[in-house]
Short mmCIF file of C-alpha atoms in Angstrom, two decimals:
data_model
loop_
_atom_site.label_atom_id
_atom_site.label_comp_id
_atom_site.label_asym_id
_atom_site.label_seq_id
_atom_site.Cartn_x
_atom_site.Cartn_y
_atom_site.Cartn_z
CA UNK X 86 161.14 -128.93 12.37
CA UNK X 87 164.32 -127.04 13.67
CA UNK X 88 166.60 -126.49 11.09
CA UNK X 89 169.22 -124.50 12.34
CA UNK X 90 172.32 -126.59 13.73
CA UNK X 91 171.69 -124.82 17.42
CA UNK X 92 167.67 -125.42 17.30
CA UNK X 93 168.45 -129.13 16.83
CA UNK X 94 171.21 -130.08 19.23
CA UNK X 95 168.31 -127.96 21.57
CA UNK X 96 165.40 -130.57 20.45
CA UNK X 97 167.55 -133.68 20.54
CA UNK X 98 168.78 -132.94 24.03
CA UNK X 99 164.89 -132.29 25.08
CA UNK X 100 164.22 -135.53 22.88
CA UNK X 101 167.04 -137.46 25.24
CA UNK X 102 166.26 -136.15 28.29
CA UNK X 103 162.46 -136.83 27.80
CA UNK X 104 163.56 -140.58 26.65
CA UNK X 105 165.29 -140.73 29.99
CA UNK X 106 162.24 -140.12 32.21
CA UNK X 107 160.62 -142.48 30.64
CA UNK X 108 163.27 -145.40 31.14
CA UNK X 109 163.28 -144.02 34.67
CA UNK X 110 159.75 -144.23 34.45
CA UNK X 111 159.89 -148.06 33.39
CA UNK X 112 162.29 -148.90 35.55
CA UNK X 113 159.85 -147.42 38.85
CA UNK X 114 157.28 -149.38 37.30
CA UNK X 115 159.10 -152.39 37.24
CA UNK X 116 160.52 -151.99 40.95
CA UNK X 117 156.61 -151.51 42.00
CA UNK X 118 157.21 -148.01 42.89
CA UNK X 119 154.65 -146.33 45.25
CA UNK X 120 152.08 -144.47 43.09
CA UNK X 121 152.73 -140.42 43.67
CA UNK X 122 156.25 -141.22 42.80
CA UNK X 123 155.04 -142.53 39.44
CA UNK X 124 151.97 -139.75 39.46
CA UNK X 125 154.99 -137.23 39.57
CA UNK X 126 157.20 -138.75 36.82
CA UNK X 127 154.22 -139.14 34.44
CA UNK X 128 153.70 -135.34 34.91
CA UNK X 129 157.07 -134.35 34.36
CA UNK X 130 157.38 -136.47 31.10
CA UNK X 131 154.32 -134.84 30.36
CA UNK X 132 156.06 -131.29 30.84
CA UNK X 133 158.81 -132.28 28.86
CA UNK X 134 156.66 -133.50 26.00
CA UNK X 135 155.02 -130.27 26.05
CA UNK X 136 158.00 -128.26 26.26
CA UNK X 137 159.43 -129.64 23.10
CA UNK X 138 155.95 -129.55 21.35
CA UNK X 139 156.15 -125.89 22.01
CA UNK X 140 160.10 -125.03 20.95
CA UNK X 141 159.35 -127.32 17.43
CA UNK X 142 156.07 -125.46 16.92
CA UNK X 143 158.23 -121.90 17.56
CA UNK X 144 160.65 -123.21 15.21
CA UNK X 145 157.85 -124.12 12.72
CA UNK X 146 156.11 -120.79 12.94
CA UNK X 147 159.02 -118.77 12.71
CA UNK X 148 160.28 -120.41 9.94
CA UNK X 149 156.83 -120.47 8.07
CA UNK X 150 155.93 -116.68 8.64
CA UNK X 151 159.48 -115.38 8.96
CA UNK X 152 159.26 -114.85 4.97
CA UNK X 153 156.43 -112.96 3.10
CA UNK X 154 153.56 -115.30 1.23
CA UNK X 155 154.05 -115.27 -2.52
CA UNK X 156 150.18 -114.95 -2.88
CA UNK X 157 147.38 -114.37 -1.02
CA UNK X 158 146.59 -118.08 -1.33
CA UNK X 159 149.64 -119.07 0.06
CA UNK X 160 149.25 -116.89 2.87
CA UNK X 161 146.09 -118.31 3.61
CA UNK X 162 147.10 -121.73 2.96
CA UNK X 163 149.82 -121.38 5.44
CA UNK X 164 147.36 -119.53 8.31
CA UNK X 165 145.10 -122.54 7.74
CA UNK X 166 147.98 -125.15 7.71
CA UNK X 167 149.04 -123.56 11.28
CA UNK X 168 145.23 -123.50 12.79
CA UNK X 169 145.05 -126.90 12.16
CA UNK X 170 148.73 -127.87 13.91
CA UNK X 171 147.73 -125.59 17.08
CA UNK X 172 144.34 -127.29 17.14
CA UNK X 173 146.09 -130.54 17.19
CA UNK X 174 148.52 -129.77 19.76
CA UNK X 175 145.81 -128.48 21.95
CA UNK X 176 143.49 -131.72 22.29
#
């Protein structure tokens, strides 16, 4: 998670943009919009989902491995910790 005051006002603005695509998704839905229209706004929300993934998982990763491991089970509890998170994101 961002901490910095700049890396969050970055994610919430992603986080509010992304919420309205998907109200302008809704509201296509609702109208009956043709279906590429709605093909195209799914895969932009889709971008935009993925775009903040990746800036919060920067953030994270900096953040984690910006400062030496006290031990060498730390270091490998934090490698392990971050396998597991890119893993996720990639399914």
């Amino acid at each position: 998670m961002p901490h910095s005051p700049e890396e969050k006002k970055k994610v919430l603005a992603r986080v509010k943009r992304i919420r309205g695509q998907c109200d302008a998704l809704e509201r296509a839905l609702e109208a009956g919009a043709d279906c590429n229209p709605v093909l195209q706004q799914i895969a932009a929300i889709r971008g935009a989902v993925n775009g903040l993934m990746s800036e919060v998982m920067e953030a994270h990763l900096r953040e984690e491995f910006g400062q030496p491991a006290r031990s060498e089970a730390q270091r490998t509890a934090r490698v392990t910790e971050m396998s597991a998170l890119i893993r996720s994101y990639l399914k």
